[in-house]
Coordinates of C-alpha atoms in Angstrom, one line a residue:
X242 CA 0.1 -0.1 0.1
X243 CA 2.8 2.3 0.9
X244 CA 4.6 1.9 -2.7
X245 CA 1.1 2.5 -4.5
X246 CA 0.7 6.0 -2.3
X247 CA 4.4 6.8 -3.8
X248 CA 3.4 6.0 -7.1
X249 CA 0.3 7.9 -7.0
X250 CA 2.2 10.9 -5.6
X251 CA 5.0 10.8 -8.2
X252 CA 2.3 10.4 -11.1
X253 CA 0.4 13.4 -9.7
X254 CA 3.7 15.1 -9.7
X255 CA 4.2 14.2 -13.4
X256 CA 0.8 15.5 -14.2
X257 CA 1.8 19.2 -13.0
X258 CA 3.3 19.7 -16.4
X259 CA -0.1 19.2 -18.0
X260 CA -2.7 20.7 -15.3
X261 CA -1.4 23.0 -12.5
X262 CA -4.9 22.7 -10.7
X263 CA -4.9 19.0 -10.9
X264 CA -1.3 18.8 -9.1
X265 CA -2.1 21.0 -6.3
X266 CA -5.0 19.0 -5.5
X267 CA -2.8 15.8 -4.8
X268 CA 0.4 17.6 -3.4
X269 CA -0.8 17.5 0.3
X270 CA -0.2 14.0 1.7
X271 CA -2.8 14.8 4.4
X272 CA -6.6 13.2 4.6
X273 CA -9.2 14.5 2.1
X274 CA -10.3 17.8 3.1
X275 CA -13.3 18.2 5.6
X276 CA -15.5 20.9 5.7
X277 CA -15.1 22.1 9.5
X278 CA -17.7 24.3 11.2
X279 CA -16.5 27.8 12.0
X280 CA -15.9 27.7 15.9
X281 CA -18.3 29.6 18.3
X282 CA -17.5 33.1 18.8
X283 CA -18.0 35.0 22.1
X284 CA -19.0 38.8 22.7
X285 CA -15.3 39.6 22.5
X286 CA -14.9 38.0 19.2
X287 CA -12.9 35.2 20.9
X288 CA -13.1 31.5 20.5
X289 CA -15.8 29.8 22.9
X290 CA -14.5 26.8 24.8
X291 CA -17.1 24.9 26.9
X292 CA -17.2 22.2 29.7
X293 CA -20.5 21.6 31.7
X294 CA -22.0 25.2 32.7
X295 CA -18.5 26.7 32.5
X296 CA -17.6 28.7 29.1
X297 CA -14.1 30.1 28.5
X298 CA -13.6 33.0 25.6
X299 CA -10.2 33.1 24.5
X300 CA -9.4 36.2 22.2
X301 CA -6.2 37.3 20.5
X302 CA -6.1 41.2 21.0
X303 CA -3.8 43.4 19.1
X304 CA -5.4 47.0 19.0
X305 CA -2.7 49.0 20.0
X306 CA -0.5 46.4 21.3
X307 CA 1.3 43.5 19.9
X308 CA -0.8 40.5 19.8
X309 CA -1.4 38.9 23.1
X310 CA -4.3 36.4 24.6
X311 CA -7.1 37.8 26.8
X312 CA -9.4 35.8 28.7
X313 CA -13.1 36.0 30.0
X314 CA -14.8 33.0 31.8
X315 CA -18.7 32.4 32.8
X316 CA -20.4 29.8 35.1
X317 CA -24.0 29.2 34.0
X318 CA -23.8 32.4 32.1
X319 CA -22.7 34.7 34.7
X320 CA -19.4 36.4 34.3
X321 CA -16.7 34.9 36.8
X322 CA -14.2 37.2 38.5
X323 CA -10.9 36.7 37.0
X324 CA -9.3 36.4 40.3
X325 CA -11.1 33.0 40.8
X326 CA -9.2 31.4 37.8
X327 CA -5.8 30.0 37.6
X328 CA -4.9 29.8 34.0
X329 CA -2.0 28.6 31.7
X330 CA -2.0 28.2 28.1
X331 CA 0.9 26.7 25.8
X332 CA 1.1 26.9 22.7
X333 CA 3.0 24.2 20.4
X334 CA 4.6 25.3 17.3
X335 CA 5.8 23.5 14.4
X336 CA 9.2 21.6 15.6
X337 CA 8.0 21.2 19.1
X338 CA 8.7 24.8 20.3
X339 CA 6.4 25.5 23.1
X340 CA 5.3 29.0 24.3
X341 CA 4.2 29.1 27.7
X342 CA 1.8 31.7 28.9
X343 CA 0.8 32.9 32.1
X344 CA -2.2 35.1 33.1
X345 CA -2.7 38.2 35.6
X346 CA -5.8 40.3 36.2
X347 CA -6.4 43.0 34.2
X348 CA -10.0 44.7 34.7
X349 CA -12.5 42.0 34.4
X350 CA -10.5 39.7 32.4
X351 CA -6.9 37.7 32.3
X352 CA -4.2 39.0 30.3
X353 CA -1.6 37.0 28.9
X354 CA 1.9 37.8 29.7
X355 CA 3.6 36.7 26.0
X356 CA 3.6 38.2 22.8
X357 CA 1.9 35.7 20.3
X358 CA 4.5 36.4 17.4
X359 CA 3.8 35.3 13.8
X360 CA 2.3 32.7 12.4
X361 CA -0.4 32.1 14.6
X362 CA 0.1 28.7 14.0
X363 CA 0.0 25.9 16.7
X364 CA -1.9 23.7 18.8
X365 CA -3.4 25.5 21.6
X366 CA -3.5 24.0 25.2
X367 CA -5.3 25.5 28.1
X368 CA -5.5 24.2 31.4
X369 CA -7.7 26.3 33.7
X370 CA -8.4 25.6 37.8
X371 CA -11.5 27.3 38.7
X372 CA -13.3 26.3 42.2
X373 CA -10.8 23.6 43.0
X374 CA -11.8 21.9 39.4
X375 CA -9.3 21.5 36.6
X376 CA -10.5 22.2 32.9
X377 CA -8.4 21.3 29.9
X378 CA -9.0 22.1 26.4
X379 CA -7.2 21.7 23.2
X380 CA -7.4 22.6 19.6
X381 CA -5.4 23.2 16.4
X382 CA -5.0 26.7 15.2
X383 CA -3.2 26.3 11.9
X384 CA -2.1 28.7 9.3
X385 CA 0.4 28.8 6.4
X386 CA 1.0 25.3 7.1
X387 CA 0.8 22.0 4.8
X388 CA 2.5 18.7 4.6
X389 CA 3.9 17.2 1.4
X390 CA 5.2 13.7 1.0
X391 CA 9.0 13.6 0.5
X392 CA 8.5 11.8 -2.7
X393 CA 6.4 14.6 -4.1
X394 CA 8.7 17.2 -3.3
X395 CA 11.5 15.6 -4.8
X396 CA 9.5 14.9 -8.1
X397 CA 8.5 18.9 -7.9
X398 CA 12.2 19.6 -7.2
X399 CA 11.4 21.6 -4.2
X400 CA 14.9 22.9 -3.1
X401 CA 15.7 24.1 0.2
X402 CA 18.7 25.9 1.8
X403 CA 19.7 26.8 5.8
X404 CA 19.3 30.1 6.9
X405 CA 23.0 31.6 7.9
X406 CA 25.5 34.3 7.7
X407 CA 26.1 35.6 4.2
X408 CA 28.3 38.2 2.5
X409 CA 26.3 40.7 0.1
X410 CA 27.8 42.0 -2.7
X411 CA 25.8 45.2 -3.7
X412 CA 26.2 46.4 -7.6
X413 CA 25.3 48.7 -9.9
X414 CA 24.4 47.9 -13.7
X415 CA 26.5 48.9 -16.4
X416 CA 26.7 48.5 -20.2
X417 CA 29.1 49.0 -23.0
X418 CA 31.2 47.1 -25.6
X419 CA 34.4 44.9 -25.4
X420 CA 37.6 45.9 -27.9
X421 CA 41.1 44.8 -27.9
X422 CA 43.5 46.5 -26.0
X423 CA 45.9 48.6 -27.9
X424 CA 48.8 46.2 -26.8
X425 CA 47.0 43.2 -28.5
X426 CA 48.0 44.2 -32.3
X427 CA 51.3 43.7 -33.8
X428 CA 52.2 45.0 -37.3
X429 CA 55.0 42.9 -38.8
X430 CA 57.5 44.6 -41.2
X431 CA 61.1 43.9 -42.2
X432 CA 63.9 45.6 -40.7
X433 CA 66.1 45.5 -43.8
X434 CA 64.3 45.9 -47.3
X435 CA 64.4 43.1 -49.3
X436 CA 62.9 39.8 -50.9
X437 CA 60.7 37.7 -49.1
X438 CA 62.0 34.4 -50.1
X439 CA 59.8 32.3 -47.7
X440 CA 56.6 32.7 -46.0
X441 CA 55.6 30.1 -43.6
X442 CA 52.2 31.2 -42.4
X443 CA 49.3 32.8 -43.9
X444 CA 46.2 34.8 -42.6
X445 CA 44.0 32.9 -39.8
X446 CA 47.3 30.9 -38.7
X447 CA 47.9 30.7 -34.9
X448 CA 51.5 31.7 -34.1
X449 CA 53.6 31.5 -31.1
X450 CA 56.2 33.9 -29.8
X451 CA 59.6 33.5 -31.3
X452 CA 58.1 31.5 -34.2
X453 CA 59.4 32.2 -37.5
X454 CA 57.3 33.8 -39.8
X455 CA 59.2 34.3 -43.0
X456 CA 62.8 35.0 -44.4
X457 CA 63.8 37.8 -46.2
X458 CA 67.1 38.3 -48.5
X459 CA 68.5 41.6 -47.9
X460 CA 68.7 43.9 -50.9
X461 CA 72.0 45.3 -49.5
X462 CA 73.9 42.3 -48.3
X463 CA 72.2 39.6 -50.0
X464 CA 72.2 37.6 -47.1
X465 CA 68.8 35.9 -45.8
X466 CA 67.4 36.7 -42.3
X467 CA 64.4 35.8 -40.6
X468 CA 61.6 37.5 -39.1
X469 CA 59.9 36.2 -36.0
X470 CA 56.9 36.8 -34.1
X471 CA 56.9 39.1 -31.1
X472 CA 54.0 37.6 -29.4
X473 CA 51.3 35.0 -29.3
X474 CA 48.6 35.7 -31.9
X475 CA 46.5 35.0 -34.8
X476 CA 47.5 36.3 -38.1
X477 CA 44.7 38.8 -38.6
X478 CA 46.0 40.6 -41.9
X479 CA 48.6 39.2 -44.9
X480 CA 49.8 42.1 -47.2
X481 CA 52.6 40.2 -48.7
X482 CA 53.6 37.1 -50.6
X483 CA 56.8 35.0 -51.1
X484 CA 58.8 36.5 -53.9
X485 CA 57.6 40.1 -53.1
X486 CA 60.0 43.1 -52.0
X487 CA 59.1 44.2 -48.6
X488 CA 59.2 48.0 -49.8
X489 CA 59.1 49.3 -46.0
X490 CA 55.5 48.2 -45.8
X491 CA 53.5 46.4 -43.3
X492 CA 53.8 42.7 -44.1
X493 CA 51.6 40.7 -41.7
X494 CA 49.2 41.9 -38.7
X495 CA 49.2 39.8 -35.5
X496 CA 46.5 40.0 -33.0
X497 CA 46.4 38.3 -29.8
X498 CA 42.7 37.8 -28.6
X499 CA 43.5 36.0 -25.2
X500 CA 42.6 39.6 -23.2
X501 CA 40.0 41.9 -24.0
X502 CA 38.5 45.1 -22.4
X503 CA 35.2 45.7 -21.4
X504 CA 34.5 49.9 -21.6
X505 CA 31.4 50.3 -19.3
X506 CA 29.5 53.4 -19.1
X507 CA 29.2 54.8 -15.5
X508 CA 26.9 57.9 -14.7
X509 CA 27.5 60.8 -12.5
X510 CA 25.3 59.6 -9.2
X511 CA 27.7 56.5 -9.3
X512 CA 31.0 58.2 -10.0
X513 CA 32.3 58.1 -6.2
X514 CA 31.4 54.3 -6.1
X515 CA 33.5 53.3 -8.8
X516 CA 37.5 53.2 -8.1
X517 CA 40.4 51.4 -9.9
X518 CA 40.3 48.1 -8.2
X519 CA 36.5 47.8 -7.9
X520 CA 35.2 44.0 -8.9
X521 CA 33.3 43.5 -11.9
X522 CA 31.2 40.7 -13.3
X523 CA 30.8 40.8 -17.1
X524 CA 28.2 39.1 -19.0
X525 CA 28.4 38.5 -22.8
X526 CA 25.6 38.1 -24.8
X527 CA 25.3 34.4 -25.9
X528 CA 27.8 33.1 -23.3
X529 CA 26.3 31.6 -20.5
X530 CA 29.3 32.0 -17.9
X531 CA 29.9 35.5 -16.3
X532 CA 33.8 36.9 -16.8
X533 CA 35.2 38.1 -13.5
X534 CA 37.3 41.3 -13.5
X535 CA 38.2 44.7 -12.0
X536 CA 38.5 48.5 -13.1
X537 CA 41.8 48.8 -14.5
X538 CA 41.3 52.5 -15.6
X539 CA 38.8 55.3 -15.5
X540 CA 38.5 57.5 -18.7
X541 CA 38.4 61.2 -17.4
X542 CA 36.8 62.5 -20.3
X543 CA 32.9 62.5 -20.1
X544 CA 30.6 61.4 -23.1
X545 CA 27.6 63.6 -24.3
X546 CA 25.5 61.7 -22.2
X547 CA 27.9 62.6 -19.1
X548 CA 28.9 59.1 -18.6
X549 CA 32.5 57.8 -18.2
X550 CA 34.0 54.8 -19.4
X551 CA 35.6 52.4 -17.1
X552 CA 37.8 49.8 -18.4
X553 CA 37.7 46.0 -17.3
X554 CA 40.2 43.5 -18.5
X555 CA 38.7 40.2 -19.1
X556 CA 39.9 37.0 -20.3
X557 CA 39.0 35.3 -23.6
X558 CA 38.9 31.8 -22.0
X559 CA 37.0 29.9 -24.8
X560 CA 37.6 32.2 -27.5
X561 CA 33.8 33.6 -27.2
X562 CA 34.5 37.0 -27.3
X563 CA 34.6 39.3 -30.2
X564 CA 35.8 43.1 -30.8
X565 CA 32.6 45.4 -30.4
X566 CA 30.3 42.9 -29.0
X567 CA 27.6 44.4 -26.6
X568 CA 28.0 43.7 -22.8
X569 CA 26.6 44.2 -19.6
X570 CA 27.9 44.0 -16.2
X571 CA 27.3 44.4 -12.4
X572 CA 30.0 46.4 -10.5
X573 CA 30.4 45.8 -7.3
X574 CA 29.9 48.9 -5.1
X575 CA 29.7 47.4 -1.3
X576 CA 30.5 44.2 0.4
X577 CA 28.4 43.7 3.8
X578 CA 28.4 40.4 5.9
X579 CA 25.3 39.9 7.5
X580 CA 24.3 37.6 10.1
X581 CA 21.0 36.2 8.9
X582 CA 20.2 35.9 5.0
X583 CA 17.7 34.1 2.7
X584 CA 17.8 33.5 -1.1
X585 CA 15.4 35.9 -2.7
X586 CA 14.1 33.0 -4.9
X587 CA 12.4 31.6 -2.1
X588 CA 10.4 34.6 -1.2
X589 CA 6.8 34.7 -1.4
X590 CA 3.8 36.9 -0.3
X591 CA 1.2 35.8 2.4
X592 CA -1.4 38.0 3.8
X593 CA 0.5 41.4 4.2
X594 CA 3.8 39.7 4.7
X595 CA 6.9 38.5 2.7
X596 CA 7.5 35.3 3.5
X597 CA 9.7 32.0 3.2
X598 CA 8.5 28.4 4.1
X599 CA 10.4 26.8 7.0
X600 CA 10.7 23.0 6.4
X601 CA 10.4 20.8 9.5
X602 CA 10.4 17.2 8.5
X603 CA 7.5 16.6 5.7
X604 CA 5.6 19.9 6.8
X605 CA 6.1 23.4 5.4
X606 CA 5.2 26.7 7.3
X607 CA 5.2 30.2 6.7
X608 CA 7.9 32.4 8.6
X609 CA 7.2 36.2 8.2
X610 CA 10.2 38.1 7.5
X611 CA 11.4 41.4 8.6
X612 CA 14.0 42.3 5.6
X613 CA 17.2 44.6 5.2
X614 CA 19.9 45.2 2.8
X615 CA 20.3 42.9 -0.3
X616 CA 22.1 42.0 -3.5
X617 CA 21.1 40.1 -6.5
X618 CA 20.7 36.8 -4.8
X619 CA 20.5 37.2 -1.1
X620 CA 18.5 39.5 1.3
X621 CA 19.3 40.1 4.9
X622 CA 16.9 39.1 7.5
X623 CA 16.2 41.2 10.5
X624 CA 13.7 39.1 12.1
X625 CA 11.0 36.4 11.8
X626 CA 13.4 33.1 11.1
X627 CA 15.9 31.4 13.2
X628 CA 19.6 30.9 12.5
X629 CA 19.8 27.3 11.3
X630 CA 16.4 26.7 10.0
X631 CA 15.7 24.9 6.6
X632 CA 13.5 26.8 4.3
X633 CA 12.4 26.5 0.7
X634 CA 14.3 28.0 -2.1
X635 CA 13.6 26.6 -5.3
X636 CA 10.1 26.2 -6.3
X637 CA 8.3 28.0 -3.4
X638 CA 5.4 28.8 -5.3
X639 CA 4.2 25.2 -4.9
X640 CA 3.9 25.3 -1.2
X641 CA 2.2 28.7 -1.6
X642 CA -0.4 27.1 -3.8
X643 CA -1.1 24.4 -1.8
X644 CA -1.4 26.4 1.4
X645 CA -3.6 28.8 -0.5
X646 CA -5.9 25.8 -1.6
X647 CA -6.3 24.6 2.1
X648 CA -7.6 28.1 2.9
X649 CA -6.5 27.6 6.6
X650 CA -7.0 30.9 8.9
X651 CA -6.3 31.8 12.4
X652 CA -8.1 33.5 15.3
X653 CA -8.1 37.1 15.9

């Protein structure tokens, strides 16, 4: 039976490619949905809990204060003085975290001594002592929570990471073109004019530094001498052939394409943030791997649009670069170490909050986040999730959709 269930779940996962609504209906590993009756509400809009003639109203109050419990009790329909009730409430959260709440008398009600932080998702256990008798109630108050079988989560490629310290790399975008540095081109000519007796290379050939390119017989001495390559490169132009006079002209042009320069436009608002040595990530159209470099030079002349050009040397590792190609880049303007961060890809909206989904076993639940600084991949977390928490990164929208399908809400 267990294998059949896993097979069914995996089948459902595959069907997502054809029908999102169908797959969401089978993602949760819980029992079929049952329409639950709305809990009874009291005069303070709290949940009513009853035993014999005793009734307790438990409300979450959050007008002008952080969310807290407030409790009223009646006996046979008549108000009970809060001084007569000894009350304790325990909230058991996902991961067996327990909030222990005690109460003090305030006016005609009992007031909890602990803030009920988000999410308001827990098992509520109430223990009350009134006139020597113990009363106990327990109910589930879940929100933003779902359960997904591990086999389904794997099939849906739900990825996770762990909340921890990160280094944020804040950047500004820049655009430009790549070109060859001035040192990349060598024009080859003869030291002494004469006849080219042997031409050993042709246009398009790769040559190495020190390699013999041609032999020339001097017109004056009638002795042959060799012309060698001053650097590694490609023969990009050929202006002479064997048997021709050198005639004091350029015979070959060699171009070294191992290194290019990206010339990027930086505008006045960012002048102060970009200096020689600033790290840069360059992305070339049609080339998947970003190229890493740093600012080598900043032109002091501004263009008509008031941009300065900054030069970044980038390696032509896979011979994928070409003179004149358009590029875009991220210029790093700040490096910030933060104690807590999450991947931006995992962020989702829940009610009025930005959240990630914490994972405990096969259960997932919202964590409402207070966010700070960010870079292209990470965002700093100021509150709402603990260090070391496993949370969903890839395909977090699947968790969001399954939770929204359940429509679970919480008491207020």
